[in-house]
Coordinates of C-alpha atoms in Angstrom, one line a residue:
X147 CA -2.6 3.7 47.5
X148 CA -4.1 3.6 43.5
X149 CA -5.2 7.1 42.4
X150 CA -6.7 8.8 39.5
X151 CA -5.3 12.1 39.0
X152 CA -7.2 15.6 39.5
X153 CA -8.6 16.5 36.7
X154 CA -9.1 20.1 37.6
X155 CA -4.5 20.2 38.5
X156 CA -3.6 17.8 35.6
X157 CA -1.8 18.7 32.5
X158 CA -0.9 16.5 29.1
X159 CA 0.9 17.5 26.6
X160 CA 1.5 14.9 23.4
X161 CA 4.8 15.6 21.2
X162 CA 5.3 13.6 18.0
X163 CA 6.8 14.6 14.8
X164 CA 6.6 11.9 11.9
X165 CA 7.6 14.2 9.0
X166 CA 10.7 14.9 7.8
X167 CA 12.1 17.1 4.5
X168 CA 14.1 15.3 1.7
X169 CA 17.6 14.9 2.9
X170 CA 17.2 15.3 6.9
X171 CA 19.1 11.9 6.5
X172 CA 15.4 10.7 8.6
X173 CA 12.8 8.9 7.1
X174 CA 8.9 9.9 7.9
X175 CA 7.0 7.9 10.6
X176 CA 3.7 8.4 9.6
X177 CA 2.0 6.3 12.7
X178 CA 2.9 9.3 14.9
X179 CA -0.2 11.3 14.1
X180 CA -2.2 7.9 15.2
X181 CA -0.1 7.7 18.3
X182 CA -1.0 11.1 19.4
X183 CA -4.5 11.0 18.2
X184 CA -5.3 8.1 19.9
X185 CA -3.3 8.5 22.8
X186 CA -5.1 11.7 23.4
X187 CA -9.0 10.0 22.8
X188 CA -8.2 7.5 25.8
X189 CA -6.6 9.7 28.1
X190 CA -9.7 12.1 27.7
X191 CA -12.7 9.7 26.7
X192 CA -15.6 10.8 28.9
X193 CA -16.2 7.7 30.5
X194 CA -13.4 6.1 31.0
X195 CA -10.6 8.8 30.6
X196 CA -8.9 10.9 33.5
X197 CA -8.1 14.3 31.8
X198 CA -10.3 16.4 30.5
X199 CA -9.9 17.4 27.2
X200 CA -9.3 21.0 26.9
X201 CA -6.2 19.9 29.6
X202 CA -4.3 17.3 26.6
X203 CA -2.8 19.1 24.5
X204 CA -1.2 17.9 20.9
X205 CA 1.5 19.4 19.5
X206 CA 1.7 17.3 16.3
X207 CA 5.5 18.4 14.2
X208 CA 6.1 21.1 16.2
X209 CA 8.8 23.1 13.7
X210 CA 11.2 24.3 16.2
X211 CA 12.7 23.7 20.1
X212 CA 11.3 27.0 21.3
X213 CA 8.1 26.2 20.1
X214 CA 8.0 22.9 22.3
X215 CA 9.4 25.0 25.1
X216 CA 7.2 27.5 25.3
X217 CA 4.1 25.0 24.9
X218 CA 5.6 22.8 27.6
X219 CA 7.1 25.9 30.2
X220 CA 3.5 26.8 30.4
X221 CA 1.6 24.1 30.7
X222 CA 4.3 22.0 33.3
X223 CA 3.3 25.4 35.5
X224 CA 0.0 24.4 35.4
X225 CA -0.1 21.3 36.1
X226 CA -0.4 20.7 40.3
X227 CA -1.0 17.0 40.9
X228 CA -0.5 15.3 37.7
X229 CA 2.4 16.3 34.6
X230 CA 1.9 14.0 31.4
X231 CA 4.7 14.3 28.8
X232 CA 4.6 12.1 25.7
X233 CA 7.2 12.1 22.9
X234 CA 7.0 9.8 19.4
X235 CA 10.1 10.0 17.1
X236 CA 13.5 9.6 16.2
X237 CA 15.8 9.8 19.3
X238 CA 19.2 11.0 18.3
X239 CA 22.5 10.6 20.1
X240 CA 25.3 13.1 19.7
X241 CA 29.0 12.5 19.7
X242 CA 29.4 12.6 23.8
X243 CA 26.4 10.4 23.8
X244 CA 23.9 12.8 24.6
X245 CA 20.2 11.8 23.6
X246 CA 18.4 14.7 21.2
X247 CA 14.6 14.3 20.1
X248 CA 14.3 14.5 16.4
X249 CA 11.6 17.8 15.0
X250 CA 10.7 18.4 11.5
X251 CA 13.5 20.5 10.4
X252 CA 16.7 17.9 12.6
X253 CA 19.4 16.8 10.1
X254 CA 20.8 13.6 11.4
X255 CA 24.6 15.5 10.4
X256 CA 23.7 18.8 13.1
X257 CA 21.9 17.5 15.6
X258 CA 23.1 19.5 18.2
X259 CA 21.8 22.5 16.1
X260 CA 18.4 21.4 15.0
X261 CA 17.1 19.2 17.7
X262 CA 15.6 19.0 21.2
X263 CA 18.2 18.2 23.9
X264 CA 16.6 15.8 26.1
X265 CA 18.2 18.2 29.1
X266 CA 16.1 20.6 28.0
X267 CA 13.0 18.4 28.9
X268 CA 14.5 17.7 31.8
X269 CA 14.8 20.4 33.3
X270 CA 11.2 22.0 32.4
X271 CA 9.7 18.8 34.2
X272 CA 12.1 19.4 37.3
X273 CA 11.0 23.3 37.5
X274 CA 6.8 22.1 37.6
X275 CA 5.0 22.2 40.4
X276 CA 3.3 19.1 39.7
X277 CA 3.3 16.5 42.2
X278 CA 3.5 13.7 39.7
X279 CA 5.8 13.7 36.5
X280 CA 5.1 11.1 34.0
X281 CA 7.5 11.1 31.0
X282 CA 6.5 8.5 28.0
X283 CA 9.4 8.6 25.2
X284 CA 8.6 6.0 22.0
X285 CA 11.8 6.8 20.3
X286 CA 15.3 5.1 19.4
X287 CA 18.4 5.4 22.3
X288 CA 15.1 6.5 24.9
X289 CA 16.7 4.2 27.8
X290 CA 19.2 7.2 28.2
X291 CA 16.5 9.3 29.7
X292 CA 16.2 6.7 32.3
X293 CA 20.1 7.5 32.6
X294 CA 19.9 11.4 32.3
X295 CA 17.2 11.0 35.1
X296 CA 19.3 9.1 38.0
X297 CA 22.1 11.1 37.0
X298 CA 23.4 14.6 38.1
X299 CA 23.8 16.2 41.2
X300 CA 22.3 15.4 44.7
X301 CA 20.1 18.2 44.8
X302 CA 18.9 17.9 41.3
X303 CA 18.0 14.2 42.6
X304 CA 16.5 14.9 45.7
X305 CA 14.1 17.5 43.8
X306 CA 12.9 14.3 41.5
X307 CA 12.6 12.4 44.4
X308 CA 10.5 14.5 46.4
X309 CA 8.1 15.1 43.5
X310 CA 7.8 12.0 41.9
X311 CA 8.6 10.5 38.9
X312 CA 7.4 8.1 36.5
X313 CA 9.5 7.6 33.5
X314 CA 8.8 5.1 30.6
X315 CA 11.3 4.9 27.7
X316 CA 10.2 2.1 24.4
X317 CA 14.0 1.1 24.2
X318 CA 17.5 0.3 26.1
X319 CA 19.9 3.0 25.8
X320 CA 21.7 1.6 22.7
X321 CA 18.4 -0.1 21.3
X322 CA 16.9 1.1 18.7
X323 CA 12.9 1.4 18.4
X324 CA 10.2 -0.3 16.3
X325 CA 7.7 1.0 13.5
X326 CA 6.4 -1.6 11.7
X327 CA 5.6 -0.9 8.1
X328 CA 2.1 -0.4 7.4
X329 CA 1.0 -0.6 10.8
X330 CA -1.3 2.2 12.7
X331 CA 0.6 2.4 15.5
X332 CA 4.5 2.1 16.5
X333 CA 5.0 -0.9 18.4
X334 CA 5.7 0.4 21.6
X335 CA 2.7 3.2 21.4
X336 CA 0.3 0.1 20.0
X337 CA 0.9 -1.8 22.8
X338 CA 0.5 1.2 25.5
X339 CA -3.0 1.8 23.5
X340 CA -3.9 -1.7 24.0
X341 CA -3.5 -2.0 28.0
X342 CA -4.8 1.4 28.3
X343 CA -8.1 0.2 26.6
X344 CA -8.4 -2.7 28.1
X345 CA -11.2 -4.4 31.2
X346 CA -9.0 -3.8 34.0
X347 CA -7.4 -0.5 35.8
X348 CA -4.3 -0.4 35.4
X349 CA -1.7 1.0 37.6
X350 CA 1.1 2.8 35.9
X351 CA 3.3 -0.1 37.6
X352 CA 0.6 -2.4 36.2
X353 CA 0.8 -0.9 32.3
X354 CA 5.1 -1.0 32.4
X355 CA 4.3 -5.1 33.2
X356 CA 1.0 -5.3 30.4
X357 CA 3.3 -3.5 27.7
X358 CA 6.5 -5.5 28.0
X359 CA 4.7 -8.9 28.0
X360 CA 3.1 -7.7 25.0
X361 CA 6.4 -6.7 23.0
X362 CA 8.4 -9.8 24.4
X363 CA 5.8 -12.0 22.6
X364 CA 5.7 -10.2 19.6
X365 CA 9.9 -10.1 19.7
X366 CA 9.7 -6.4 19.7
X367 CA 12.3 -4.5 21.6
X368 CA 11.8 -4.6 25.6
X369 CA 10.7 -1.0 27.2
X370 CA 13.0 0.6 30.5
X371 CA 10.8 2.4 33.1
X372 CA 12.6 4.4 36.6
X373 CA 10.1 5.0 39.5
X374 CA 10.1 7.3 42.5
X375 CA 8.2 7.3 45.6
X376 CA 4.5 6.5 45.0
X377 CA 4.7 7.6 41.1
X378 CA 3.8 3.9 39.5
X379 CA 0.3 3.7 42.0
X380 CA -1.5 6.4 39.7
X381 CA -4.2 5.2 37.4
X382 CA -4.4 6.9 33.9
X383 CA -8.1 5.3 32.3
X384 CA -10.6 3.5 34.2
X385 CA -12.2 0.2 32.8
X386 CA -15.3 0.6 30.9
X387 CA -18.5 -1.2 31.5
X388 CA -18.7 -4.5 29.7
X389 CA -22.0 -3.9 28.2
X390 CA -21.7 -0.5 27.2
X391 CA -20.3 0.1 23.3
X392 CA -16.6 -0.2 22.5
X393 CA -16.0 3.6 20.6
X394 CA -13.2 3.1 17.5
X395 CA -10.1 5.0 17.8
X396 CA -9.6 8.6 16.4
X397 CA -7.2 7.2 13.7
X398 CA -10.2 4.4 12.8
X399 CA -11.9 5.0 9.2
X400 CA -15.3 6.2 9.4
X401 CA -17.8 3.3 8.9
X402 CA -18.8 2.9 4.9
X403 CA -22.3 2.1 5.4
X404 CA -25.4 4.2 6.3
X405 CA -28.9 3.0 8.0
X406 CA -31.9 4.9 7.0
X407 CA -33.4 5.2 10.9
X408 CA -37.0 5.8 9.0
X409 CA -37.1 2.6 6.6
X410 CA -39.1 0.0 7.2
X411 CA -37.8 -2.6 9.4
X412 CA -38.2 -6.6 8.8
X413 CA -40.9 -8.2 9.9
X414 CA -41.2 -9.9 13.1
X415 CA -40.8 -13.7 13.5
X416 CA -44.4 -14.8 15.0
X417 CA -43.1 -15.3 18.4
X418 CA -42.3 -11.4 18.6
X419 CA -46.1 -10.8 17.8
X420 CA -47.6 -11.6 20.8
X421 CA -48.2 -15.2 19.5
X422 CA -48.0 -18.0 22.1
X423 CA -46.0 -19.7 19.5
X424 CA -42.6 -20.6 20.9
X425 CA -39.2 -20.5 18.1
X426 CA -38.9 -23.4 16.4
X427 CA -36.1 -25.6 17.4
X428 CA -33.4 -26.8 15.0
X429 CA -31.5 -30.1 15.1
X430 CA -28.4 -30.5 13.6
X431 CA -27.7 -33.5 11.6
X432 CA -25.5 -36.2 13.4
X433 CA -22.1 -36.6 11.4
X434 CA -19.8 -39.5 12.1
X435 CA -16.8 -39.7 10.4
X436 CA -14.3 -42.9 10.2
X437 CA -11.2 -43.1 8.4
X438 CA -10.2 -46.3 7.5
X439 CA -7.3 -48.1 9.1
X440 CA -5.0 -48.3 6.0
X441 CA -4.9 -44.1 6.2
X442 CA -3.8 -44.2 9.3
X443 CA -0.2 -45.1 8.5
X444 CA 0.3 -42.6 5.5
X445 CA -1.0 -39.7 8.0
X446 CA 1.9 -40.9 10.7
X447 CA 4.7 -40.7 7.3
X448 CA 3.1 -37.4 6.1
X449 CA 3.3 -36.0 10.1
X450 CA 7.0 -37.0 10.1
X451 CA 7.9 -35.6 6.9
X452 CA 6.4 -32.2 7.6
X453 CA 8.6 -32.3 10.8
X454 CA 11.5 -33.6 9.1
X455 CA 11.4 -30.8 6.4
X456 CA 10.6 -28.2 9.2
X457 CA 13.8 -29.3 11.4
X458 CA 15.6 -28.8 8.2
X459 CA 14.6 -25.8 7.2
X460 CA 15.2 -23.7 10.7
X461 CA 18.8 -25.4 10.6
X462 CA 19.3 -23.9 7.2
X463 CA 17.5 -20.8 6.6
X464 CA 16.7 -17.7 8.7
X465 CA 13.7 -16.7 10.1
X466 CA 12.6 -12.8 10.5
X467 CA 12.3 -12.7 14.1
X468 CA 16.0 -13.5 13.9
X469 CA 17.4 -11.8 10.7
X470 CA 15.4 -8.6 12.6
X471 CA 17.2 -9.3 15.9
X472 CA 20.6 -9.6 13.7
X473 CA 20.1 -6.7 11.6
X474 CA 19.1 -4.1 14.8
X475 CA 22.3 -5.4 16.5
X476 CA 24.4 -4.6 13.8
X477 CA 22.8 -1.0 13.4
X478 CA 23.5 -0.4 17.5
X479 CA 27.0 -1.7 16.8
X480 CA 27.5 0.8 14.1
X481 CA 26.1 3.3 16.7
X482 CA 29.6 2.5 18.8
X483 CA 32.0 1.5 16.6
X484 CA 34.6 3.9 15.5
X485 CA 37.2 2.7 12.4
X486 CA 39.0 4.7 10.0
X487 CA 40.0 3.6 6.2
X488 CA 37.9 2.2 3.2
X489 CA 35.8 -0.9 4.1
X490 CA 33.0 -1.4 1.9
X491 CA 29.6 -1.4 4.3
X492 CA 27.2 -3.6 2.6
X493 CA 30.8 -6.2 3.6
X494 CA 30.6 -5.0 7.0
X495 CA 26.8 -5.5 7.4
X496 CA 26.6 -8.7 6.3
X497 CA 29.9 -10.3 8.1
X498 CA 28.4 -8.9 11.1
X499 CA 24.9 -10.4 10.5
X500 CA 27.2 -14.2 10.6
X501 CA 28.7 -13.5 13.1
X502 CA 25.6 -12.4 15.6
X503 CA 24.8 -16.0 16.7
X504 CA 20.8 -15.3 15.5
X505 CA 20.8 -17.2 12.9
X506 CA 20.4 -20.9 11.6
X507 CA 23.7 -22.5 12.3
X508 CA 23.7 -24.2 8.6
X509 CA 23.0 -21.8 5.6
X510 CA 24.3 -18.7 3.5
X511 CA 24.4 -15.3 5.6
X512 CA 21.9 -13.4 4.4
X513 CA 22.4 -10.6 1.2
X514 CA 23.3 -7.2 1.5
X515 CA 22.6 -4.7 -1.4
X516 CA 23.5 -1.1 -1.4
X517 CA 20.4 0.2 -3.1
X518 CA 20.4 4.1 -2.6
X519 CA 23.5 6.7 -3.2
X520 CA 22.0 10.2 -2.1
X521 CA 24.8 11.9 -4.2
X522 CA 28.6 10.9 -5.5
X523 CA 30.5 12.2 -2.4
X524 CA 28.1 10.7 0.4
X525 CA 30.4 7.6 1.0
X526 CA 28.0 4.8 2.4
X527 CA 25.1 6.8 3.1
X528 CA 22.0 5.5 1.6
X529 CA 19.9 2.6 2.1
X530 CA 21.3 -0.9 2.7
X531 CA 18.2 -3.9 1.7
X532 CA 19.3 -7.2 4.0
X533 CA 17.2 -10.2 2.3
X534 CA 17.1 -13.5 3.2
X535 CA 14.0 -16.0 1.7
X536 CA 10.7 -13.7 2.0
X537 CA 12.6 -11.6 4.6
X538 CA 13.5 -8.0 4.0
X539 CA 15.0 -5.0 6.4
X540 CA 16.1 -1.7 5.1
X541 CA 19.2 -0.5 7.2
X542 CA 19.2 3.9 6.5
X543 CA 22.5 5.0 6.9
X544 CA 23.2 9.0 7.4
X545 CA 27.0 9.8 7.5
X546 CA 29.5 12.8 8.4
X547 CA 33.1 12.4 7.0
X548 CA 35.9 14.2 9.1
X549 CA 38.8 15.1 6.8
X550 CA 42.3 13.0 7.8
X551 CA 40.8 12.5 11.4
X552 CA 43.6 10.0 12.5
X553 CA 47.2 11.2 12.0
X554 CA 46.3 13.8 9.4
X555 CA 46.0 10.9 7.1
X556 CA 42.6 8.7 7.1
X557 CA 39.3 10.1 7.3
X558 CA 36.7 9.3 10.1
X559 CA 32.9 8.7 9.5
X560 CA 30.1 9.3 11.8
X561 CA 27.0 7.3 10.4
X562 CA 23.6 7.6 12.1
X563 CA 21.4 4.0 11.2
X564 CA 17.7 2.8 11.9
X565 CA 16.0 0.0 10.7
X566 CA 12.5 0.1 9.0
X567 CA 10.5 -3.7 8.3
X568 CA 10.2 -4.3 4.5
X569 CA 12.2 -3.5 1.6
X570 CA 13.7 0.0 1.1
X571 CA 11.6 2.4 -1.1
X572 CA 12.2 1.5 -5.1
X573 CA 12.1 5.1 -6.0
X574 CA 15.8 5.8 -4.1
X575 CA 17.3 2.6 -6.3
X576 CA 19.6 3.8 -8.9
X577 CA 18.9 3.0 -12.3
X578 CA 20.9 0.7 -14.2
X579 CA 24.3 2.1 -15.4
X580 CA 25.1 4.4 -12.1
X581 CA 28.2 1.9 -11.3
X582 CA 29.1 -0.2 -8.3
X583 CA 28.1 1.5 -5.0
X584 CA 30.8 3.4 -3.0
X585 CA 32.7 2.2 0.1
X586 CA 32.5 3.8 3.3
X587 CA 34.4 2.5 6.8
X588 CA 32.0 1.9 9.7
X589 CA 32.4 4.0 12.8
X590 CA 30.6 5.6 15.8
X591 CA 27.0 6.7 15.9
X592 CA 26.2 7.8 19.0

């Protein structure tokens, strides 16, 4: 049975950081602050929201792990019938494959150390009296909450499954997620925005099914979901009327011009005035258009030209729904690999990229440039700029060397990559004159 929760036993609470200082090895997400503002405005909207507002909380770049924990102990003890928990960021996975959620001060090279275990979480949802848990994670490696949460031992499970449990990650477990440049929203949080907002009721069941049609046409990456008992029957926003006025989001700009509600308004059209006049009636004039027969045959030649050079040009060059699927592949593969030596990585990016199978299957493999060194001994960290036509990815690479890992003689790396749309930022090139850009050896990134 479909159910809104009670507003009086239900709890939210909104996590996102999207800032991070100069040499976290993590680049700044600045749709986060959108996600949660928005997020927040339809899950409490008067008229069609189910929370009410002084019951959301935000906790936008919360600075350290027992500042999220004390935030979320108290309010998951609160919270009787319905538990909301919403995270935007970088997930992180350690080196036993543990997933970590990313806070203003992680560096990609201690995570352990500066991030939120996802166990952590966990457990303060498990401990809540709430009769429904609703976990929402938009973050890269998120699928392995899905894993953390069927996991464990009996007990622990039975307790999840007594409660209830709705849990909603943006990504597979070794899929990385999606922020496109310039855009308000991540994708994942966008398209959770846009079924929220839309004519119909959605159950949470209803939402999983709205959100991934939306990404799969788009190409974006596909969202994981795990459901106990009745969990995916409760309704988070009711529809709004159809003639009442759409409201803009919290992140919309305000509007840039002003009515005077005192000036003098246009006058009235006679029929307005009482007049037994009726509105005039317009006629539009009648176009007929021939084209001569002699056209007709240089249309058909133009028509088969177009498709001619079209066929052509998607056997030969790559298209960005492809280079993108290529190019996130080859950062989850650096996520797994482990190799020890000197292999240049710009090499390894773009031999992997060929070999992927996404792209055209006549052409030139798409270029790889090395176009930021964050100091002399930082191996292949940096950021690597895949181009191909009008097509651009920045791969960001974070890396930890281990000394003469294997044998006491070669050294290991651990790298840490995402993948942002668009070229990589022109202030991190080096000038002209710094020299070729170092090797590095691909290994595992967890």
């Amino acid at each position: 049975m479909t159910r809104l929760p009670d507003p009086d036993r239900s709890r939210a609470v909104l996590i996102g950081t999207g800032t991070h200082a100069d040499g976290s090895g993590l680049p700044s997400l600045p749709a986060i602050s959108a996600n949660l503002a928005d997020l927040r405005q339809v899950l409490t909207d008067p008229v069609t929201g189910s929370l009410p507002r002084e019951h959301c909380i935000v906790a936008n770049d919360p600075v350290t792990a027992g500042e999220v924990g004390s935030l979320l102990g108290r309010v998951a003890q609160e919270a009787t019938d319905l538990l909301f928990v919403y995270y935007g960021g970088h997930g992180l996975v350690d080196d036993r494959g543990r997933l970590h959620l990313a806070l203003p001060r992680t560096d990609a090279a201690r995570i352990r150390w500066t991030a939120l275990p996802f166990e952590t979480l966990r457990e303060e949802l498990l401990d809540s009296p709430a009769a429904i848990r609703v976990l929402v994670l938009d973050c890269c490696f998120s699928g392995r909450a899905i894993e953390a949460m069927t996991s464990g031992h009996s007990t622990v499970a039975g307790q999840i499954d007594v409660a209830g449990t709705y849990t909603l990650a943006s990504t597979s477990a070794n899929a990385v997620a999606y922020a496109p440049q310039g855009a308000t929203h991540t994708a994942f949080t966008g398209a959770l925005l846009t079924a929220l907002r839309g004519p119909v009721a959605l159950t949470l069941d209803d939402l999983f099914d709205e959100v991934r049609r939306d990404l799969a046409v788009r190409d974006m990456p596909r969202p994981q979901r795990r459901v106990v008992n009745n969990a995916g029957k409760l309704i988070l926003a009711r529809p709004r009327d159809p003639n009442a006025p759409h409201p803009a989001l919290a992140s919309d700009p305000p509007p840039t011009a002003w009515t005077d509600p005192g000036a003098a308004a246009p006058p009235l059209p006679p029929w307005h005035q009482g007049s037994a006049t009726a509105p005039p009636k317009t006629r539009r004039p009648r176009m007929e258009i021939r084209i001569p027969n002699w056209v007709w045959p240089l249309l058909i030649a133009a028509a088969a030209g177009l498709g001619g050079w079209y066929w052509l040009h998607t056997q030969t060059h790559w298209s960005k729904g492809d280079l993108r699927d290529a190019v996130h592949q080859v950062a989850a593969d650096l996520n797994k690999q482990s190799q020890y030596g000197d292999t240049p990585l710009e090499s390894y990016i773009a031999q992997h990229i060929a070999q992927s199978g996404k792209g055209p299957p006549h052409g030139s493999t798409p270029s790889v440039e090395h176009v930021s060194h964050p100091g002399l001994h930082d191996g292949s960290a940096g950021d690597y700029e895949v181009t191909s036509d009008d097509n651009a990815f920045c791969v960001h690479v974070t890396t930890t060397v281990k000394q003469g890992a294997a044998h006491g003689i070669l050294d290991e790396a651990t790298f840490h990559a995402t993948v942002t749309d668009g070229t990589c930022p022109t202030a991190n090139r080096p000038s002209t004159g710094n020299g070729p850009s170092p090797s590095s050896t691909p290994s595992k990134t967890r």
